[in-house]
Amino acid sequence: MSDTYRTINDVLVELINNIWELEGNAVITDEFKDITNNDMHVIEAIGIGKGKNMSAVAKKLNITLSSLTTAVNSLVRKAYVERQRSSEDRRIVEIRLTEKGEKAYLHHEEYHNQMIKAAISEMSPEEIPILVKMLKNLKVFFETYGQNKDGN
């Protein structure tokens, strides 16, 4: 393995580990101590505004509907999320953030804004598209990795 590949590997592994740990510490403050980092990602996937159906949120998070149901049940009990039947089709359950959930969402969004500002703070305008391309390549890798386990 070349020095460049080893450096990239070391940085990516450390970055992934740090993001998960530090995000939990930064986002789950005294005000939001009753939720987990996973809960915060469910809140983020629901988003602010009009309700979303459970299937769309589960798909966005790449989790099963039953896993989302478990998470939403917990968030409803903690008053971050509310459920309502669709006015167009009563079989469809929509979920939306409560005022408390929106406050948590905005708190999480601010953390992400700070992270992005730090990432690009010392980059020139010409370098930013290169970073975006690299991150998109990583995203595609992570999305398709399980499909390519045979090495193709």
Coordinates of N, CA and C in Angstrom, one line a residue:
M1 N 0.9 -1.2 0.0 CA 0.0 0.0 0.0 C 0.9 1.2 0.0
S2 N 0.6 2.2 -0.9 CA 1.5 3.4 -1.0 C 1.2 4.3 0.2
D3 N 2.1 5.2 0.4 CA 1.9 6.2 1.6 C 0.7 7.0 1.4
T4 N 0.3 7.4 0.2 CA -0.9 8.1 -0.1 C -2.1 7.3 0.3
Y5 N -2.2 6.1 -0.1 CA -3.3 5.2 0.2 C -3.4 5.0 1.7
R6 N -2.3 4.8 2.3 CA -2.2 4.5 3.8 C -2.7 5.8 4.5
T7 N -2.3 6.9 4.1 CA -2.7 8.2 4.7 C -4.2 8.4 4.6
I8 N -4.7 8.2 3.3 CA -6.2 8.3 3.1 C -7.0 7.3 3.9
N9 N -6.5 6.1 4.0 CA -7.2 5.1 4.8 C -7.2 5.5 6.3
D10 N -6.1 5.9 6.8 CA -6.0 6.3 8.2 C -6.9 7.4 8.5
V11 N -6.9 8.4 7.6 CA -7.8 9.6 7.9 C -9.3 9.2 7.8
L12 N -9.6 8.4 6.8 CA -11.0 8.0 6.7 C -11.5 7.2 7.8
V13 N -10.7 6.2 8.3 CA -11.1 5.4 9.4 C -11.3 6.2 10.7
E14 N -10.3 7.1 10.9 CA -10.4 8.0 12.1 C -11.6 8.9 12.0
L15 N -11.8 9.5 10.8 CA -12.8 10.4 10.6 C -14.2 9.8 10.8
I16 N -14.4 8.6 10.3 CA -15.7 7.9 10.5 C -15.9 7.6 12.0
N17 N -14.9 7.1 12.6 CA -15.1 6.9 14.1 C -15.4 8.1 14.9
N18 N -14.6 9.2 14.6 CA -14.8 10.5 15.3 C -16.1 11.1 15.0
I19 N -16.6 11.0 13.8 CA -17.9 11.6 13.5 C -19.0 11.0 14.3
W20 N -19.0 9.7 14.4 CA -20.0 9.0 15.1 C -20.0 9.4 16.6
E21 N -18.8 9.3 17.2 CA -18.7 9.6 18.6 C -18.9 11.1 18.9
L22 N -18.2 11.9 18.2 CA -18.3 13.3 18.5 C -19.7 13.9 18.2
E23 N -20.3 13.4 17.2 CA -21.7 13.9 16.9 C -22.6 13.6 18.0
G24 N -22.5 12.4 18.6 CA -23.3 12.1 19.7 C -23.1 13.0 20.9
N25 N -21.8 13.3 21.2 CA -21.5 14.2 22.3 C -21.9 15.7 22.0
A26 N -21.8 16.1 20.8 CA -22.1 17.5 20.4 C -23.6 17.7 20.3
V27 N -24.3 16.7 19.8 CA -25.8 16.9 19.5 C -26.6 16.6 20.7
I28 N -26.2 15.6 21.5 CA -27.0 15.1 22.6 C -26.6 15.9 23.9
T29 N -27.2 17.1 24.0 CA -26.9 18.0 25.1 C -27.8 17.8 26.3
D30 N -27.7 18.6 27.3 CA -28.6 18.4 28.5 C -30.1 18.6 28.0
E31 N -30.3 19.5 27.1 CA -31.6 19.8 26.6 C -32.2 18.5 25.9
F32 N -31.4 17.8 25.2 CA -31.8 16.6 24.4 C -31.2 15.3 24.9
K33 N -31.1 15.2 26.2 CA -30.4 14.0 26.8 C -31.3 12.8 26.8
D34 N -32.6 13.0 26.5 CA -33.5 11.9 26.5 C -33.6 11.1 25.1
I35 N -32.7 11.6 24.2 CA -32.7 10.9 22.9 C -31.3 10.4 22.6
T36 N -31.2 9.5 21.6 CA -29.9 9.0 21.2 C -29.5 9.6 19.9
N37 N -28.3 9.4 19.5 CA -27.8 9.8 18.2 C -28.7 9.3 17.1
N38 N -29.1 8.0 17.2 CA -30.0 7.4 16.2 C -31.3 8.1 16.1
D39 N -31.8 8.5 17.3 CA -33.1 9.2 17.4 C -32.9 10.5 16.6
M40 N -31.8 11.2 16.8 CA -31.6 12.5 16.1 C -31.5 12.3 14.6
H41 N -31.0 11.2 14.1 CA -31.0 11.0 12.7 C -32.4 10.7 12.2
V42 N -33.3 10.1 13.0 CA -34.7 9.9 12.6 C -35.4 11.3 12.5
I43 N -35.1 12.1 13.5 CA -35.6 13.5 13.5 C -35.2 14.2 12.3
E44 N -33.9 14.1 11.9 CA -33.4 14.7 10.7 C -34.1 14.2 9.5
A45 N -34.3 12.9 9.4 CA -35.0 12.4 8.2 C -36.4 12.8 8.1
I46 N -37.1 13.0 9.2 CA -38.5 13.5 9.1 C -38.5 14.9 8.6
G47 N -37.6 15.7 9.2 CA -37.4 17.1 8.7 C -38.6 18.0 9.2
I48 N -38.4 19.3 9.0 CA -39.3 20.3 9.4 C -40.4 20.5 8.3
G49 N -41.6 20.8 8.7 CA -42.6 21.1 7.8 C -43.7 20.0 7.7
K50 N -44.2 19.8 6.5 CA -45.3 18.9 6.3 C -44.9 17.5 6.7
G51 N -45.9 16.7 7.2 CA -45.6 15.3 7.6 C -45.1 14.5 6.4
K52 N -44.4 13.4 6.8 CA -44.0 12.4 5.8 C -44.5 11.1 6.2
N53 N -44.7 10.2 5.1 CA -45.2 8.9 5.5 C -44.0 8.0 6.0
M54 N -44.3 7.1 6.8 CA -43.3 6.2 7.4 C -42.4 5.5 6.4
S55 N -43.0 5.1 5.3 CA -42.2 4.3 4.3 C -41.2 5.2 3.7
A56 N -41.5 6.5 3.4 CA -40.5 7.4 2.8 C -39.3 7.7 3.8
V57 N -39.7 7.8 5.1 CA -38.6 8.0 6.1 C -37.8 6.8 6.3
A58 N -38.4 5.6 6.3 CA -37.6 4.4 6.4 C -36.7 4.2 5.2
K59 N -37.2 4.5 4.0 CA -36.3 4.4 2.8 C -35.2 5.4 2.9
K60 N -35.4 6.6 3.3 CA -34.4 7.6 3.4 C -33.3 7.2 4.4
L61 N -33.7 6.5 5.5 CA -32.7 6.1 6.5 C -32.1 4.7 6.2
N62 N -32.7 4.1 5.1 CA -32.2 2.7 4.7 C -32.4 1.7 5.9
I63 N -33.6 1.8 6.5 CA -33.9 0.8 7.6 C -35.3 0.2 7.3
T64 N -35.7 -0.8 8.0 CA -37.0 -1.4 7.8 C -38.0 -0.6 8.4
L65 N -39.2 -0.8 8.0 CA -40.4 -0.1 8.5 C -40.6 -0.4 10.0
S66 N -40.3 -1.7 10.3 CA -40.5 -2.1 11.7 C -39.5 -1.4 12.6
S67 N -38.2 -1.2 12.1 CA -37.2 -0.5 12.9 C -37.6 0.9 13.1
L68 N -38.1 1.5 12.0 CA -38.6 2.9 12.1 C -39.7 3.0 13.1
T69 N -40.6 2.1 13.1 CA -41.8 2.1 14.0 C -41.3 2.1 15.4
T70 N -40.4 1.3 15.7 CA -39.8 1.2 17.1 C -39.2 2.6 17.5
A71 N -38.5 3.2 16.6 CA -37.8 4.5 16.9 C -38.9 5.6 17.0
V72 N -39.9 5.6 16.1 CA -40.9 6.6 16.2 C -41.8 6.4 17.4
N73 N -42.1 5.2 17.8 CA -42.8 5.0 19.1 C -42.1 5.7 20.3
S74 N -40.8 5.5 20.3 CA -40.0 6.1 21.4 C -40.1 7.7 21.3
L75 N -39.9 8.2 20.1 CA -39.9 9.6 19.9 C -41.3 10.2 20.1
V76 N -42.4 9.5 19.9 CA -43.7 10.0 20.2 C -43.9 10.0 21.7
R77 N -43.4 9.0 22.4 CA -43.5 9.0 23.9 C -42.8 10.2 24.5
K78 N -41.6 10.6 23.9 CA -40.8 11.7 24.4 C -41.2 13.0 23.8
A79 N -42.3 13.0 23.0 CA -42.9 14.3 22.5 C -42.1 15.0 21.4
Y80 N -41.2 14.3 20.7 CA -40.5 14.8 19.6 C -41.2 14.7 18.3
V81 N -42.1 13.7 18.2 CA -42.8 13.3 16.9 C -44.2 13.1 17.2
E82 N -45.1 13.4 16.3 CA -46.5 13.0 16.4 C -46.9 12.3 15.1
R83 N -47.9 11.4 15.3 CA -48.4 10.7 14.1 C -49.8 11.2 13.8
Q84 N -50.1 11.1 12.5 CA -51.5 11.5 12.1 C -51.8 10.7 10.8
R85 N -53.0 10.4 10.7 CA -53.5 9.7 9.5 C -53.5 10.7 8.3
S86 N -53.2 10.2 7.1 CA -53.3 11.1 6.0 C -54.7 11.5 5.7
S87 N -54.9 12.7 5.3 CA -56.3 13.2 5.0 C -56.8 12.6 3.7
E88 N -55.8 12.3 2.8 CA -56.2 11.7 1.5 C -56.5 10.2 1.6
D89 N -55.7 9.5 2.4 CA -55.8 8.1 2.5 C -55.6 7.7 3.9
R90 N -56.6 7.3 4.6 CA -56.6 7.0 6.0 C -55.7 5.8 6.4
R91 N -55.3 5.0 5.4 CA -54.5 3.9 5.7 C -53.0 4.3 5.9
I92 N -52.7 5.5 5.4 CA -51.3 6.0 5.5 C -51.1 6.8 6.7
V93 N -50.1 6.5 7.5 CA -49.7 7.2 8.7 C -48.6 8.1 8.4
E94 N -48.8 9.4 8.7 CA -47.8 10.4 8.5 C -47.2 10.8 9.8
I95 N -45.9 11.1 9.8 CA -45.3 11.5 11.0 C -44.7 12.9 10.8
R96 N -44.7 13.7 11.8 CA -44.1 15.1 11.7 C -43.5 15.4 13.1
L97 N -42.6 16.4 13.0 CA -42.0 16.8 14.3 C -42.9 17.7 15.0
T98 N -42.8 17.6 16.4 CA -43.5 18.6 17.2 C -42.6 19.8 17.4
E99 N -43.0 20.8 18.1 CA -42.2 21.9 18.4 C -40.9 21.5 19.0
K100 N -40.9 20.6 19.9 CA -39.7 20.1 20.6 C -38.8 19.3 19.6
G101 N -39.4 18.6 18.7 CA -38.7 17.9 17.6 C -38.0 18.8 16.7
E102 N -38.7 19.9 16.3 CA -38.2 20.9 15.4 C -37.0 21.6 16.1
K103 N -37.1 21.8 17.4 CA -36.0 22.5 18.1 C -34.7 21.5 18.1
A104 N -35.0 20.2 18.3 CA -33.9 19.3 18.2 C -33.3 19.2 16.8
Y105 N -34.2 19.3 15.8 CA -33.7 19.3 14.4 C -32.8 20.5 14.1
L106 N -33.2 21.7 14.5 CA -32.4 22.9 14.3 C -31.1 22.8 15.0
H107 N -31.1 22.2 16.2 CA -29.8 22.1 17.0 C -28.9 21.2 16.2
H108 N -29.4 20.1 15.7 CA -28.6 19.1 14.9 C -28.1 19.8 13.6
E109 N -28.9 20.5 13.0 CA -28.6 21.2 11.7 C -27.4 22.2 12.0
E110 N -27.5 22.9 13.1 CA -26.4 23.8 13.5 C -25.1 23.1 13.6
Y111 N -25.1 21.9 14.2 CA -23.8 21.2 14.4 C -23.3 20.8 13.0
H112 N -24.2 20.4 12.1 CA -23.7 20.1 10.7 C -23.2 21.3 10.0
N113 N -23.8 22.4 10.2 CA -23.3 23.7 9.6 C -21.9 24.0 10.1
Q114 N -21.7 23.8 11.4 CA -20.4 24.1 11.9 C -19.3 23.1 11.4
M115 N -19.7 21.9 11.2 CA -18.8 20.8 10.7 C -18.5 21.2 9.2
I116 N -19.4 21.6 8.4 CA -19.2 22.0 7.0 C -18.3 23.2 6.9
K117 N -18.6 24.2 7.7 CA -17.7 25.4 7.7 C -16.3 25.0 8.1
A118 N -16.1 24.2 9.1 CA -14.7 23.8 9.5 C -14.0 23.0 8.3
A119 N -14.8 22.2 7.6 CA -14.2 21.3 6.5 C -13.7 22.2 5.4
I120 N -14.4 23.3 5.1 CA -14.0 24.1 3.9 C -13.3 25.4 4.3
S121 N -13.1 25.6 5.6 CA -12.6 26.9 6.0 C -11.2 27.3 5.4
E122 N -10.4 26.3 5.1 CA -9.1 26.6 4.5 C -9.0 26.2 3.1
M123 N -10.1 26.0 2.4 CA -10.1 25.6 1.0 C -10.4 26.8 0.1
S124 N -9.8 26.7 -1.1 CA -10.0 27.8 -2.1 C -11.4 27.4 -2.8
P125 N -12.0 28.4 -3.4 CA -13.2 28.1 -4.1 C -13.0 27.0 -5.2
E126 N -11.8 26.9 -5.7 CA -11.5 25.9 -6.8 C -11.4 24.5 -6.1
E127 N -11.1 24.4 -4.9 CA -10.9 23.1 -4.2 C -12.2 22.5 -3.8
I128 N -13.2 23.3 -3.5 CA -14.5 22.8 -2.9 C -15.2 21.8 -3.9
P129 N -15.2 22.0 -5.2 CA -15.8 21.0 -6.1 C -15.1 19.7 -6.1
I130 N -13.8 19.7 -5.8 CA -13.0 18.4 -5.7 C -13.5 17.7 -4.5
L131 N -13.6 18.4 -3.4 CA -14.1 17.8 -2.1 C -15.5 17.2 -2.3
V132 N -16.4 17.9 -3.0 CA -17.7 17.5 -3.2 C -17.7 16.2 -4.1
K133 N -16.8 16.2 -5.1 CA -16.7 15.0 -6.0 C -16.2 13.8 -5.2
M134 N -15.2 14.0 -4.3 CA -14.7 12.9 -3.5 C -15.8 12.4 -2.5
L135 N -16.5 13.3 -1.9 CA -17.6 12.8 -1.0 C -18.7 12.1 -1.7
K136 N -19.0 12.5 -2.9 CA -20.0 11.8 -3.7 C -19.5 10.4 -4.1
N137 N -18.2 10.3 -4.4 CA -17.6 9.0 -4.7 C -17.7 8.1 -3.5
L138 N -17.4 8.6 -2.3 CA -17.5 7.8 -1.1 C -19.0 7.4 -0.9
K139 N -19.9 8.3 -1.1 CA -21.3 8.0 -0.9 C -21.8 6.8 -1.8
V140 N -21.4 6.9 -3.1 CA -21.7 5.8 -4.0 C -21.1 4.5 -3.5
F141 N -19.8 4.5 -3.1 CA -19.1 3.3 -2.6 C -19.9 2.7 -1.4
F142 N -20.3 3.6 -0.4 CA -21.0 3.0 0.7 C -22.4 2.5 0.3
E143 N -23.1 3.2 -0.6 CA -24.4 2.7 -1.1 C -24.4 1.4 -1.8
T144 N -23.3 1.2 -2.6 CA -23.2 0.0 -3.4 C -22.3 -1.1 -2.9
Y145 N -21.6 -0.9 -1.8 CA -20.6 -1.9 -1.3 C -21.2 -3.3 -1.1
G146 N -22.3 -3.4 -0.5 CA -22.9 -4.7 -0.3 C -23.3 -5.4 -1.6
Q147 N -23.5 -4.7 -2.6 CA -23.9 -5.2 -3.9 C -22.6 -5.7 -4.7
N148 N -21.4 -5.3 -4.3 CA -20.2 -5.6 -5.0 C -19.2 -6.5 -4.2
K149 N -19.8 -7.2 -3.2 CA -18.9 -8.0 -2.4 C -18.0 -9.0 -3.1
D150 N -18.5 -9.4 -4.3 CA -17.7 -10.4 -5.0 C -16.5 -9.8 -5.8
G151 N -16.3 -8.5 -5.6 CA -15.1 -7.9 -6.1 C -15.3 -7.2 -7.5
N152 N -16.5 -7.3 -8.0 CA -16.8 -6.8 -9.3 C -17.3 -5.4 -9.2

